Amino acid sequence: MKTAGVVGLGDMGSGLAKNLIKNGFSVKGADLLPNRCAAFEGLGGQICSSPAEVGCEAQAVFVMVMKGTEVEDVIFGAEGLLTTMAKGSAIILSATIKPSEARKLGHAMANSGIHLIDTPVSGGFPGAQAGTLTLMAAAPDATLDAFLPFLEAVSANIHRVGTQPGDGQTVKACLQSLIGAQFSATFEAAALAAKAGVPGQVLLDVFSTSSAGCGVVNNALEKIIDRQFEGTGSHINTMHKDLTIAMGLGEELGVPLHTAGSAMQIFHAGRSKYPNGDNWVCTRVIEQIVGAELHRDGSK
C-alpha cells in the first residue's frame, strides 16, 4: 500500500485526506488543531505530531496550509518534511501562495532529491470533500506521470500548466482574479434585488438558467438567500488572501486589474466587518448600506 501525507487538515486538507484514504492509500496527517486531528483519525488516518513525522515513509505529501511562510516552515523547518522524506519522493504544493514564493521554494529544493509539484486547486470545500477538485499542476511530465495516482485520488481534472514551480500558482492567481470578480458582482446584484423587492428564489431561478449562471454565482446566491454566512467551508480569509496574491502579481507585471481591484475592496470590507464570516458575508455589508436583505422567499 502506498503512503501519502497531508499537512493541514482544515476544510480543504481534510477532503484531500478523505479521498486519499477512499482510494486505498495509507494516509498520515498533521495539524495544529486537535479537533481536526480527531476528525482525521476518525476517517482512518494516522495522526502525526510534526511534518517530519508525516514525511517519514510517505511517497508524497500534500501541503495545504494558508500562507507561503507556513509552507516554508512545513518544508524547511527543524521538524520539516525535508528532514525525513526519502529521495525520489514528492512534496505536492496544493496550497495557494505567491508565484514568487513557489519559485523560491523550488530553487531551495533543487538539490534535495525530492520533487516539488506546484499544483494549487480549485473547487472549494465541496470539491475537496467530493474528490472533484481541478488541479493546476506544474512539474516535468515525468514527475507528474510518476505521482499521477496521488493527484487523481483527489481530483476530477488535472491540467498540466507548466514545468516549473510558480507556474501553477500563476494560473491560480489569474483564476482567482476572475472568481473574485464573479463573487463581488453577485453580492452587488443580490443587494440590488433586495432593495428592489425581488425575492431571492426568483433571482436564483433566473440567474441559474441564464448565460450568467455558473457554479460560482449559483452557489454564492444560494448561500446569500438562505442567509448562510458562516461555517460553509469558504472562509473569507482565503479569498481575501488569493485576491491579494492576484493584485500583487498584477503589480509585479504591470497589468491593471480594475475589476479584481474592486473585488479586493469588497472582500476587504467584508473581512473587516465580519472577520469570522465566509465569502458571502460581503453581501451583508452592502445590504446594510442600502437597508434591505435578500431572502429566498422575499421576506425582510
PDB file of C-alpha atoms in Angstrom:
ATOM      1  CA  MET A   1       0.000   0.000   0.000  1.00  0.00           C
ATOM      2  CA  LYS A   2       1.337   3.435  -0.928  1.00  0.00           C
ATOM      3  CA  THR A   3       1.621   6.037   1.800  1.00  0.00           C
ATOM      4  CA  ALA A   4       0.542   9.640   1.352  1.00  0.00           C
ATOM      5  CA  GLY A   5       0.726  12.556   3.722  1.00  0.00           C
ATOM      6  CA  VAL A   6      -1.316  15.696   4.280  1.00  0.00           C
ATOM      7  CA  VAL A   7      -0.078  18.659   6.296  1.00  0.00           C
ATOM      8  CA  GLY A   8      -3.010  20.955   7.077  1.00  0.00           C
ATOM      9  CA  LEU A   9      -6.290  19.153   7.790  1.00  0.00           C
ATOM     10  CA  GLY A  10      -8.755  22.028   7.520  1.00  0.00           C
ATOM     11  CA  ASP A  11     -11.680  22.369   5.117  1.00  0.00           C
ATOM     12  CA  MET A  12      -9.518  21.556   2.096  1.00  0.00           C
ATOM     13  CA  GLY A  13      -6.877  19.274   3.579  1.00  0.00           C
ATOM     14  CA  SER A  14      -9.456  17.081   5.273  1.00  0.00           C
ATOM     15  CA  GLY A  15     -11.005  16.488   1.860  1.00  0.00           C
ATOM     16  CA  LEU A  16      -7.644  15.532   0.377  1.00  0.00           C
ATOM     17  CA  ALA A  17      -7.082  13.056   3.212  1.00  0.00           C
ATOM     18  CA  LYS A  18     -10.589  11.634   2.941  1.00  0.00           C
ATOM     19  CA  ASN A  19     -10.236  10.870  -0.747  1.00  0.00           C
ATOM     20  CA  LEU A  20      -6.717   9.509  -0.481  1.00  0.00           C
ATOM     21  CA  ILE A  21      -7.991   7.044   2.130  1.00  0.00           C
ATOM     22  CA  LYS A  22     -11.003   6.263  -0.055  1.00  0.00           C
ATOM     23  CA  ASN A  23      -8.664   5.421  -2.928  1.00  0.00           C
ATOM     24  CA  GLY A  24      -6.640   2.931  -0.928  1.00  0.00           C
ATOM     25  CA  PHE A  25      -3.716   4.993   0.336  1.00  0.00           C
ATOM     26  CA  SER A  26      -2.348   4.775   3.830  1.00  0.00           C
ATOM     27  CA  VAL A  27      -2.520   8.414   4.935  1.00  0.00           C
ATOM     28  CA  LYS A  28      -0.536  10.271   7.590  1.00  0.00           C
ATOM     29  CA  GLY A  29      -1.500  13.787   8.617  1.00  0.00           C
ATOM     30  CA  ALA A  30      -0.674  16.704  10.875  1.00  0.00           C
ATOM     31  CA  ASP A  31      -2.479  19.835  12.004  1.00  0.00           C
ATOM     32  CA  LEU A  32      -2.166  22.282  14.890  1.00  0.00           C
ATOM     33  CA  LEU A  33      -5.836  21.991  15.899  1.00  0.00           C
ATOM     34  CA  PRO A  34      -6.860  18.946  17.999  1.00  0.00           C
ATOM     35  CA  ASN A  35     -10.410  18.798  16.606  1.00  0.00           C
ATOM     36  CA  ARG A  36      -9.083  18.474  13.068  1.00  0.00           C
ATOM     37  CA  CYS A  37      -6.695  15.736  14.141  1.00  0.00           C
ATOM     38  CA  ALA A  38      -9.525  13.845  15.832  1.00  0.00           C
ATOM     39  CA  ALA A  39     -11.697  14.083  12.722  1.00  0.00           C
ATOM     40  CA  PHE A  40      -8.822  12.826  10.579  1.00  0.00           C
ATOM     41  CA  GLU A  41      -8.275   9.838  12.865  1.00  0.00           C
ATOM     42  CA  GLY A  42     -11.995   9.142  12.587  1.00  0.00           C
ATOM     43  CA  LEU A  43     -11.549   8.802   8.826  1.00  0.00           C
ATOM     44  CA  GLY A  44      -8.877   6.162   9.350  1.00  0.00           C
ATOM     45  CA  GLY A  45      -5.816   8.376   9.081  1.00  0.00           C
ATOM     46  CA  GLN A  46      -2.667   8.194  11.172  1.00  0.00           C
ATOM     47  CA  ILE A  47      -2.128  11.421  13.069  1.00  0.00           C
ATOM     48  CA  CYS A  48       1.438  12.700  13.407  1.00  0.00           C
ATOM     49  CA  SER A  49       2.997  15.278  15.700  1.00  0.00           C
ATOM     50  CA  SER A  50       5.005  17.108  13.034  1.00  0.00           C
ATOM     51  CA  PRO A  51       5.570  17.422   9.286  1.00  0.00           C
ATOM     52  CA  ALA A  52       8.762  15.407   9.747  1.00  0.00           C
ATOM     53  CA  GLU A  53       6.739  12.502  11.100  1.00  0.00           C
ATOM     54  CA  VAL A  54       4.283  12.819   8.218  1.00  0.00           C
ATOM     55  CA  GLY A  55       7.116  12.706   5.700  1.00  0.00           C
ATOM     56  CA  CYS A  56       8.694   9.571   7.128  1.00  0.00           C
ATOM     57  CA  GLU A  57       7.854   6.672   4.761  1.00  0.00           C
ATOM     58  CA  ALA A  58       5.458   8.800   2.682  1.00  0.00           C
ATOM     59  CA  GLN A  59       5.972   8.710  -1.072  1.00  0.00           C
ATOM     60  CA  ALA A  60       4.132  12.015  -1.494  1.00  0.00           C
ATOM     61  CA  VAL A  61       2.919  14.705   0.915  1.00  0.00           C
ATOM     62  CA  PHE A  62       0.289  17.329   0.178  1.00  0.00           C
ATOM     63  CA  VAL A  63       0.892  20.700   1.828  1.00  0.00           C
ATOM     64  CA  MET A  64      -2.416  22.529   2.354  1.00  0.00           C
ATOM     65  CA  VAL A  65      -1.704  25.444   4.686  1.00  0.00           C
ATOM     66  CA  MET A  66      -2.623  29.112   4.395  1.00  0.00           C
ATOM     67  CA  LYS A  67       0.499  31.169   3.759  1.00  0.00           C
ATOM     68  CA  GLY A  68       3.829  30.963   1.980  1.00  0.00           C
ATOM     69  CA  THR A  69       5.690  31.379   5.261  1.00  0.00           C
ATOM     70  CA  GLU A  70       3.799  28.396   6.657  1.00  0.00           C
ATOM     71  CA  VAL A  71       4.694  26.306   3.602  1.00  0.00           C
ATOM     72  CA  GLU A  72       8.346  27.232   4.056  1.00  0.00           C
ATOM     73  CA  ASP A  73       8.271  26.133   7.691  1.00  0.00           C
ATOM     74  CA  VAL A  74       6.497  22.870   6.843  1.00  0.00           C
ATOM     75  CA  ILE A  75       9.189  22.016   4.311  1.00  0.00           C
ATOM     76  CA  PHE A  76      12.382  23.525   5.718  1.00  0.00           C
ATOM     77  CA  GLY A  77      11.706  23.834   9.459  1.00  0.00           C
ATOM     78  CA  ALA A  78      13.576  21.965  12.160  1.00  0.00           C
ATOM     79  CA  GLU A  79      10.798  19.367  12.043  1.00  0.00           C
ATOM     80  CA  GLY A  80      10.071  19.906   8.361  1.00  0.00           C
ATOM     81  CA  LEU A  81       9.410  17.439   5.584  1.00  0.00           C
ATOM     82  CA  LEU A  82      12.933  17.596   4.165  1.00  0.00           C
ATOM     83  CA  THR A  83      14.355  16.148   7.370  1.00  0.00           C
ATOM     84  CA  THR A  84      12.698  12.769   6.785  1.00  0.00           C
ATOM     85  CA  MET A  85      11.380  12.395   3.232  1.00  0.00           C
ATOM     86  CA  ALA A  86      13.288   9.946   1.045  1.00  0.00           C
ATOM     87  CA  LYS A  87      14.966  10.961  -2.186  1.00  0.00           C
ATOM     88  CA  GLY A  88      12.642  10.425  -5.123  1.00  0.00           C
ATOM     89  CA  SER A  89       9.518  11.263  -3.123  1.00  0.00           C
ATOM     90  CA  ALA A  90       7.416  14.363  -3.791  1.00  0.00           C
ATOM     91  CA  ILE A  91       6.038  17.362  -1.977  1.00  0.00           C
ATOM     92  CA  ILE A  92       2.724  18.347  -3.570  1.00  0.00           C
ATOM     93  CA  LEU A  93       2.141  22.059  -3.026  1.00  0.00           C
ATOM     94  CA  SER A  94      -1.648  22.279  -3.091  1.00  0.00           C
ATOM     95  CA  ALA A  95      -1.824  25.483  -1.024  1.00  0.00           C
ATOM     96  CA  THR A  96      -2.286  28.799  -2.822  1.00  0.00           C
ATOM     97  CA  ILE A  97       0.704  31.084  -2.311  1.00  0.00           C
ATOM     98  CA  LYS A  98       2.518  33.775  -4.297  1.00  0.00           C
ATOM     99  CA  PRO A  99       4.159  32.558  -7.524  1.00  0.00           C
ATOM    100  CA  SER A 100       7.413  34.135  -6.341  1.00  0.00           C
ATOM    101  CA  GLU A 101       7.220  32.123  -3.115  1.00  0.00           C
ATOM    102  CA  ALA A 102       6.757  28.882  -5.062  1.00  0.00           C
ATOM    103  CA  ARG A 103       9.752  29.728  -7.255  1.00  0.00           C
ATOM    104  CA  LYS A 104      11.833  30.384  -4.149  1.00  0.00           C
ATOM    105  CA  LEU A 105      10.811  27.011  -2.719  1.00  0.00           C
ATOM    106  CA  GLY A 106      11.710  25.256  -5.949  1.00  0.00           C
ATOM    107  CA  HIS A 107      15.131  26.892  -6.048  1.00  0.00           C
ATOM    108  CA  ALA A 108      15.824  25.946  -2.431  1.00  0.00           C
ATOM    109  CA  MET A 109      14.796  22.333  -3.061  1.00  0.00           C
ATOM    110  CA  ALA A 110      16.737  21.971  -6.297  1.00  0.00           C
ATOM    111  CA  ASN A 111      19.452  19.735  -4.832  1.00  0.00           C
ATOM    112  CA  SER A 112      17.338  17.914  -2.255  1.00  0.00           C
ATOM    113  CA  GLY A 113      16.492  14.918  -4.415  1.00  0.00           C
ATOM    114  CA  ILE A 114      12.817  15.474  -3.587  1.00  0.00           C
ATOM    115  CA  HIS A 115      10.379  16.574  -6.279  1.00  0.00           C
ATOM    116  CA  LEU A 116       8.180  19.649  -5.912  1.00  0.00           C
ATOM    117  CA  ILE A 117       4.838  19.586  -7.710  1.00  0.00           C
ATOM    118  CA  ASP A 118       3.285  23.051  -7.740  1.00  0.00           C
ATOM    119  CA  THR A 119      -0.429  22.370  -8.041  1.00  0.00           C
ATOM    120  CA  PRO A 120      -2.897  24.746  -6.404  1.00  0.00           C
ATOM    121  CA  VAL A 121      -6.505  23.622  -6.576  1.00  0.00           C
ATOM    122  CA  SER A 122      -9.944  24.958  -7.414  1.00  0.00           C
ATOM    123  CA  GLY A 123     -13.322  23.652  -6.353  1.00  0.00           C
ATOM    124  CA  GLY A 124     -13.518  24.823  -2.779  1.00  0.00           C
ATOM    125  CA  PHE A 125     -14.818  22.826   0.151  1.00  0.00           C
ATOM    126  CA  PRO A 126     -17.376  20.825  -1.895  1.00  0.00           C
ATOM    127  CA  GLY A 127     -14.755  19.834  -4.467  1.00  0.00           C
ATOM    128  CA  ALA A 128     -12.217  18.861  -1.826  1.00  0.00           C
ATOM    129  CA  GLN A 129     -14.688  16.698   0.051  1.00  0.00           C
ATOM    130  CA  ALA A 130     -16.048  15.056  -3.111  1.00  0.00           C
ATOM    131  CA  GLY A 131     -12.630  14.463  -4.670  1.00  0.00           C
ATOM    132  CA  THR A 132     -13.565  16.543  -7.719  1.00  0.00           C
ATOM    133  CA  LEU A 133     -11.017  19.352  -7.492  1.00  0.00           C
ATOM    134  CA  THR A 134      -9.402  20.939 -10.527  1.00  0.00           C
ATOM    135  CA  LEU A 135      -5.609  20.893 -10.280  1.00  0.00           C
ATOM    136  CA  MET A 136      -3.255  23.371 -11.956  1.00  0.00           C
ATOM    137  CA  ALA A 137      -0.200  21.118 -11.954  1.00  0.00           C
ATOM    138  CA  ALA A 138       3.315  22.303 -12.738  1.00  0.00           C
ATOM    139  CA  ALA A 139       6.260  19.891 -12.828  1.00  0.00           C
ATOM    140  CA  PRO A 140       8.165  17.965 -15.517  1.00  0.00           C
ATOM    141  CA  ASP A 141       5.947  15.426 -17.268  1.00  0.00           C
ATOM    142  CA  ALA A 142       7.953  12.506 -15.904  1.00  0.00           C
ATOM    143  CA  THR A 143       7.343  13.720 -12.350  1.00  0.00           C
ATOM    144  CA  LEU A 144       3.630  14.218 -12.914  1.00  0.00           C
ATOM    145  CA  ASP A 145       3.364  10.791 -14.505  1.00  0.00           C
ATOM    146  CA  ALA A 146       5.105   9.164 -11.553  1.00  0.00           C
ATOM    147  CA  PHE A 147       2.798  10.729  -8.974  1.00  0.00           C
ATOM    148  CA  LEU A 148      -0.400  10.747 -11.021  1.00  0.00           C
ATOM    149  CA  PRO A 149      -2.202   8.229  -8.763  1.00  0.00           C
ATOM    150  CA  PHE A 150      -1.881  10.636  -5.824  1.00  0.00           C
ATOM    151  CA  LEU A 151      -3.229  13.544  -7.872  1.00  0.00           C
ATOM    152  CA  GLU A 152      -6.045  11.527  -9.430  1.00  0.00           C
ATOM    153  CA  ALA A 153      -7.262  10.427  -5.995  1.00  0.00           C
ATOM    154  CA  VAL A 154      -8.295  13.984  -5.091  1.00  0.00           C
ATOM    155  CA  SER A 155      -9.349  15.482  -8.411  1.00  0.00           C
ATOM    156  CA  ALA A 156     -11.620  15.307 -11.418  1.00  0.00           C
ATOM    157  CA  ASN A 157      -9.480  17.485 -13.683  1.00  0.00           C
ATOM    158  CA  ILE A 158      -5.695  17.709 -13.850  1.00  0.00           C
ATOM    159  CA  HIS A 159      -4.318  20.444 -16.076  1.00  0.00           C
ATOM    160  CA  ARG A 160      -0.609  20.432 -16.859  1.00  0.00           C
ATOM    161  CA  VAL A 161       0.038  24.159 -16.862  1.00  0.00           C
ATOM    162  CA  GLY A 162       3.831  24.285 -16.780  1.00  0.00           C
ATOM    163  CA  THR A 163       7.012  22.572 -15.697  1.00  0.00           C
ATOM    164  CA  GLN A 164       8.455  24.930 -13.078  1.00  0.00           C
ATOM    165  CA  PRO A 165       7.475  25.888  -9.526  1.00  0.00           C
ATOM    166  CA  GLY A 166       5.385  29.046  -9.711  1.00  0.00           C
ATOM    167  CA  ASP A 167       3.680  28.112 -12.972  1.00  0.00           C
ATOM    168  CA  GLY A 168       0.721  26.568 -11.166  1.00  0.00           C
ATOM    169  CA  GLN A 169       0.443  29.473  -8.749  1.00  0.00           C
ATOM    170  CA  THR A 170       0.456  31.962 -11.624  1.00  0.00           C
ATOM    171  CA  VAL A 171      -2.521  30.268 -13.287  1.00  0.00           C
ATOM    172  CA  LYS A 172      -4.312  30.126  -9.925  1.00  0.00           C
ATOM    173  CA  ALA A 173      -3.796  33.872  -9.434  1.00  0.00           C
ATOM    174  CA  CYS A 174      -5.399  34.533 -12.828  1.00  0.00           C
ATOM    175  CA  LEU A 175      -8.298  32.254 -11.941  1.00  0.00           C
ATOM    176  CA  GLN A 176      -8.884  33.897  -8.578  1.00  0.00           C
ATOM    177  CA  SER A 177      -8.933  37.359 -10.120  1.00  0.00           C
ATOM    178  CA  LEU A 178     -11.894  36.148 -12.201  1.00  0.00           C
ATOM    179  CA  ILE A 179     -13.665  34.286  -9.395  1.00  0.00           C
ATOM    180  CA  GLY A 180     -13.301  37.259  -7.072  1.00  0.00           C
ATOM    181  CA  ALA A 181     -14.964  39.468  -9.672  1.00  0.00           C
ATOM    182  CA  GLN A 182     -17.793  36.947 -10.122  1.00  0.00           C
ATOM    183  CA  PHE A 183     -18.356  36.837  -6.385  1.00  0.00           C
ATOM    184  CA  SER A 184     -18.395  40.601  -5.921  1.00  0.00           C
ATOM    185  CA  ALA A 185     -20.759  41.128  -8.862  1.00  0.00           C
ATOM    186  CA  THR A 186     -23.112  38.534  -7.356  1.00  0.00           C
ATOM    187  CA  PHE A 187     -23.033  40.295  -3.977  1.00  0.00           C
ATOM    188  CA  GLU A 188     -23.925  43.610  -5.593  1.00  0.00           C
ATOM    189  CA  ALA A 189     -26.689  42.105  -7.729  1.00  0.00           C
ATOM    190  CA  ALA A 190     -28.149  40.446  -4.638  1.00  0.00           C
ATOM    191  CA  ALA A 191     -28.250  43.767  -2.783  1.00  0.00           C
ATOM    192  CA  LEU A 192     -29.804  45.479  -5.803  1.00  0.00           C
ATOM    193  CA  ALA A 193     -32.551  42.839  -5.976  1.00  0.00           C
ATOM    194  CA  ALA A 194     -33.165  43.116  -2.241  1.00  0.00           C
ATOM    195  CA  LYS A 195     -33.636  46.862  -2.432  1.00  0.00           C
ATOM    196  CA  ALA A 196     -35.959  46.466  -5.423  1.00  0.00           C
ATOM    197  CA  GLY A 197     -38.066  43.875  -3.604  1.00  0.00           C
ATOM    198  CA  VAL A 198     -37.218  40.884  -5.790  1.00  0.00           C
ATOM    199  CA  PRO A 199     -37.470  37.545  -3.906  1.00  0.00           C
ATOM    200  CA  GLY A 200     -34.219  35.614  -3.686  1.00  0.00           C
ATOM    201  CA  GLN A 201     -35.693  32.487  -5.265  1.00  0.00           C
ATOM    202  CA  VAL A 202     -36.755  34.477  -8.326  1.00  0.00           C
ATOM    203  CA  LEU A 203     -33.251  35.848  -8.714  1.00  0.00           C
ATOM    204  CA  LEU A 204     -31.711  32.380  -8.339  1.00  0.00           C
ATOM    205  CA  ASP A 205     -34.119  30.849 -10.859  1.00  0.00           C
ATOM    206  CA  VAL A 206     -33.244  33.470 -13.450  1.00  0.00           C
ATOM    207  CA  PHE A 207     -29.503  33.642 -12.808  1.00  0.00           C
ATOM    208  CA  SER A 208     -29.012  29.860 -12.747  1.00  0.00           C
ATOM    209  CA  THR A 209     -30.729  29.361 -16.114  1.00  0.00           C
ATOM    210  CA  SER A 210     -29.162  32.364 -17.833  1.00  0.00           C
ATOM    211  CA  SER A 211     -25.807  32.808 -19.528  1.00  0.00           C
ATOM    212  CA  ALA A 212     -24.530  34.319 -16.256  1.00  0.00           C
ATOM    213  CA  GLY A 213     -25.263  31.148 -14.314  1.00  0.00           C
ATOM    214  CA  CYS A 214     -22.269  29.113 -13.176  1.00  0.00           C
ATOM    215  CA  GLY A 215     -21.094  27.238 -10.126  1.00  0.00           C
ATOM    216  CA  VAL A 216     -19.561  30.316  -8.525  1.00  0.00           C
ATOM    217  CA  VAL A 217     -22.617  32.542  -8.973  1.00  0.00           C
ATOM    218  CA  ASN A 218     -25.234  29.894  -8.211  1.00  0.00           C
ATOM    219  CA  ASN A 219     -23.545  28.682  -5.035  1.00  0.00           C
ATOM    220  CA  ALA A 220     -22.937  32.208  -3.745  1.00  0.00           C
ATOM    221  CA  LEU A 221     -26.544  33.209  -4.369  1.00  0.00           C
ATOM    222  CA  GLU A 222     -27.848  30.063  -2.653  1.00  0.00           C
ATOM    223  CA  LYS A 223     -25.837  30.914   0.447  1.00  0.00           C
ATOM    224  CA  ILE A 224     -26.989  34.551   0.404  1.00  0.00           C
ATOM    225  CA  ILE A 225     -30.717  33.886   0.084  1.00  0.00           C
ATOM    226  CA  ASP A 226     -30.561  31.235   2.820  1.00  0.00           C
ATOM    227  CA  ARG A 227     -28.528  33.636   4.996  1.00  0.00           C
ATOM    228  CA  GLN A 228     -25.700  31.139   5.450  1.00  0.00           C
ATOM    229  CA  PHE A 229     -22.769  33.413   6.188  1.00  0.00           C
ATOM    230  CA  GLU A 230     -20.581  31.224   8.423  1.00  0.00           C
ATOM    231  CA  GLY A 231     -19.453  27.620   8.551  1.00  0.00           C
ATOM    232  CA  THR A 232     -19.957  26.791   4.870  1.00  0.00           C
ATOM    233  CA  GLY A 233     -16.307  25.852   4.255  1.00  0.00           C
ATOM    234  CA  SER A 234     -15.400  29.018   2.333  1.00  0.00           C
ATOM    235  CA  HIS A 235     -13.869  31.363   4.896  1.00  0.00           C
ATOM    236  CA  ILE A 236     -13.418  34.929   3.707  1.00  0.00           C
ATOM    237  CA  ASN A 237      -9.744  34.940   4.728  1.00  0.00           C
ATOM    238  CA  THR A 238      -8.884  32.532   1.923  1.00  0.00           C
ATOM    239  CA  MET A 239     -10.400  34.535  -0.924  1.00  0.00           C
ATOM    240  CA  HIS A 240      -9.074  37.765   0.560  1.00  0.00           C
ATOM    241  CA  LYS A 241      -5.585  36.236   0.529  1.00  0.00           C
ATOM    242  CA  ASP A 242      -5.997  34.932  -3.027  1.00  0.00           C
ATOM    243  CA  LEU A 243      -7.095  38.329  -4.326  1.00  0.00           C
ATOM    244  CA  THR A 244      -4.123  39.898  -2.570  1.00  0.00           C
ATOM    245  CA  ILE A 245      -1.880  37.478  -4.472  1.00  0.00           C
ATOM    246  CA  ALA A 246      -3.579  38.278  -7.786  1.00  0.00           C
ATOM    247  CA  MET A 247      -3.250  42.008  -7.200  1.00  0.00           C
ATOM    248  CA  GLY A 248       0.403  41.566  -6.273  1.00  0.00           C
ATOM    249  CA  LEU A 249       1.075  39.649  -9.481  1.00  0.00           C
ATOM    250  CA  GLY A 250      -0.616  42.390 -11.480  1.00  0.00           C
ATOM    251  CA  GLU A 251       1.577  44.972  -9.779  1.00  0.00           C
ATOM    252  CA  GLU A 252       4.688  42.882 -10.447  1.00  0.00           C
ATOM    253  CA  LEU A 253       3.879  42.509 -14.147  1.00  0.00           C
ATOM    254  CA  GLY A 254       2.421  45.977 -14.696  1.00  0.00           C
ATOM    255  CA  VAL A 255      -1.046  44.665 -15.536  1.00  0.00           C
ATOM    256  CA  PRO A 256      -4.033  46.814 -14.470  1.00  0.00           C
ATOM    257  CA  LEU A 257      -6.667  44.737 -12.689  1.00  0.00           C
ATOM    258  CA  HIS A 258      -9.561  47.161 -12.320  1.00  0.00           C
ATOM    259  CA  THR A 259     -12.300  44.615 -11.661  1.00  0.00           C
ATOM    260  CA  ALA A 260     -10.193  42.431  -9.399  1.00  0.00           C
ATOM    261  CA  GLY A 261      -9.209  45.583  -7.534  1.00  0.00           C
ATOM    262  CA  SER A 262     -12.858  46.425  -6.884  1.00  0.00           C
ATOM    263  CA  ALA A 263     -13.455  42.856  -5.718  1.00  0.00           C
ATOM    264  CA  MET A 264     -10.457  43.163  -3.416  1.00  0.00           C
ATOM    265  CA  GLN A 265     -12.026  46.190  -1.715  1.00  0.00           C
ATOM    266  CA  ILE A 266     -15.389  44.448  -1.324  1.00  0.00           C
ATOM    267  CA  PHE A 267     -13.688  41.480   0.307  1.00  0.00           C
ATOM    268  CA  HIS A 268     -11.593  43.779   2.446  1.00  0.00           C
ATOM    269  CA  ALA A 269     -14.768  45.465   3.693  1.00  0.00           C
ATOM    270  CA  GLY A 270     -16.420  42.104   4.374  1.00  0.00           C
ATOM    271  CA  ARG A 271     -13.401  40.764   6.222  1.00  0.00           C
ATOM    272  CA  SER A 272     -13.048  43.904   8.319  1.00  0.00           C
ATOM    273  CA  LYS A 273     -16.725  43.900   9.340  1.00  0.00           C
ATOM    274  CA  TYR A 274     -17.180  40.128   9.677  1.00  0.00           C
ATOM    275  CA  PRO A 275     -13.763  38.511  10.266  1.00  0.00           C
ATOM    276  CA  ASN A 276     -15.301  35.121  11.079  1.00  0.00           C
ATOM    277  CA  GLY A 277     -17.591  35.038   8.052  1.00  0.00           C
ATOM    278  CA  ASP A 278     -17.462  33.221   4.746  1.00  0.00           C
ATOM    279  CA  ASN A 279     -17.200  34.814   1.312  1.00  0.00           C
ATOM    280  CA  TRP A 280     -20.898  35.597   1.023  1.00  0.00           C
ATOM    281  CA  VAL A 281     -20.864  37.755   4.148  1.00  0.00           C
ATOM    282  CA  CYS A 282     -19.635  40.627   1.963  1.00  0.00           C
ATOM    283  CA  THR A 283     -23.259  40.919   0.836  1.00  0.00           C
ATOM    284  CA  ARG A 284     -24.289  41.897   4.340  1.00  0.00           C
ATOM    285  CA  VAL A 285     -22.030  44.949   4.221  1.00  0.00           C
ATOM    286  CA  ILE A 286     -23.743  46.170   1.045  1.00  0.00           C
ATOM    287  CA  GLU A 287     -27.187  45.267   2.395  1.00  0.00           C
ATOM    288  CA  GLN A 288     -26.571  47.369   5.471  1.00  0.00           C
ATOM    289  CA  ILE A 289     -25.723  50.340   3.280  1.00  0.00           C
ATOM    290  CA  VAL A 290     -28.955  50.037   1.268  1.00  0.00           C
ATOM    291  CA  GLY A 291     -31.169  48.897   4.156  1.00  0.00           C
ATOM    292  CA  ALA A 292     -32.518  45.703   2.604  1.00  0.00           C
ATOM    293  CA  GLU A 293     -31.786  41.956   2.800  1.00  0.00           C
ATOM    294  CA  LEU A 294     -32.273  39.261   0.184  1.00  0.00           C
ATOM    295  CA  HIS A 295     -34.147  36.189   1.453  1.00  0.00           C
ATOM    296  CA  ARG A 296     -35.268  33.161  -0.504  1.00  0.00           C
ATOM    297  CA  ASP A 297     -38.967  33.902  -0.019  1.00  0.00           C
ATOM    298  CA  GLY A 298     -38.661  37.667  -0.310  1.00  0.00           C
ATOM    299  CA  SER A 299     -39.234  38.320   3.404  1.00  0.00           C
ATOM    300  CA  LYS A 300     -37.399  41.198   5.047  1.00  0.00           C
TER     301      LYS A 300
END
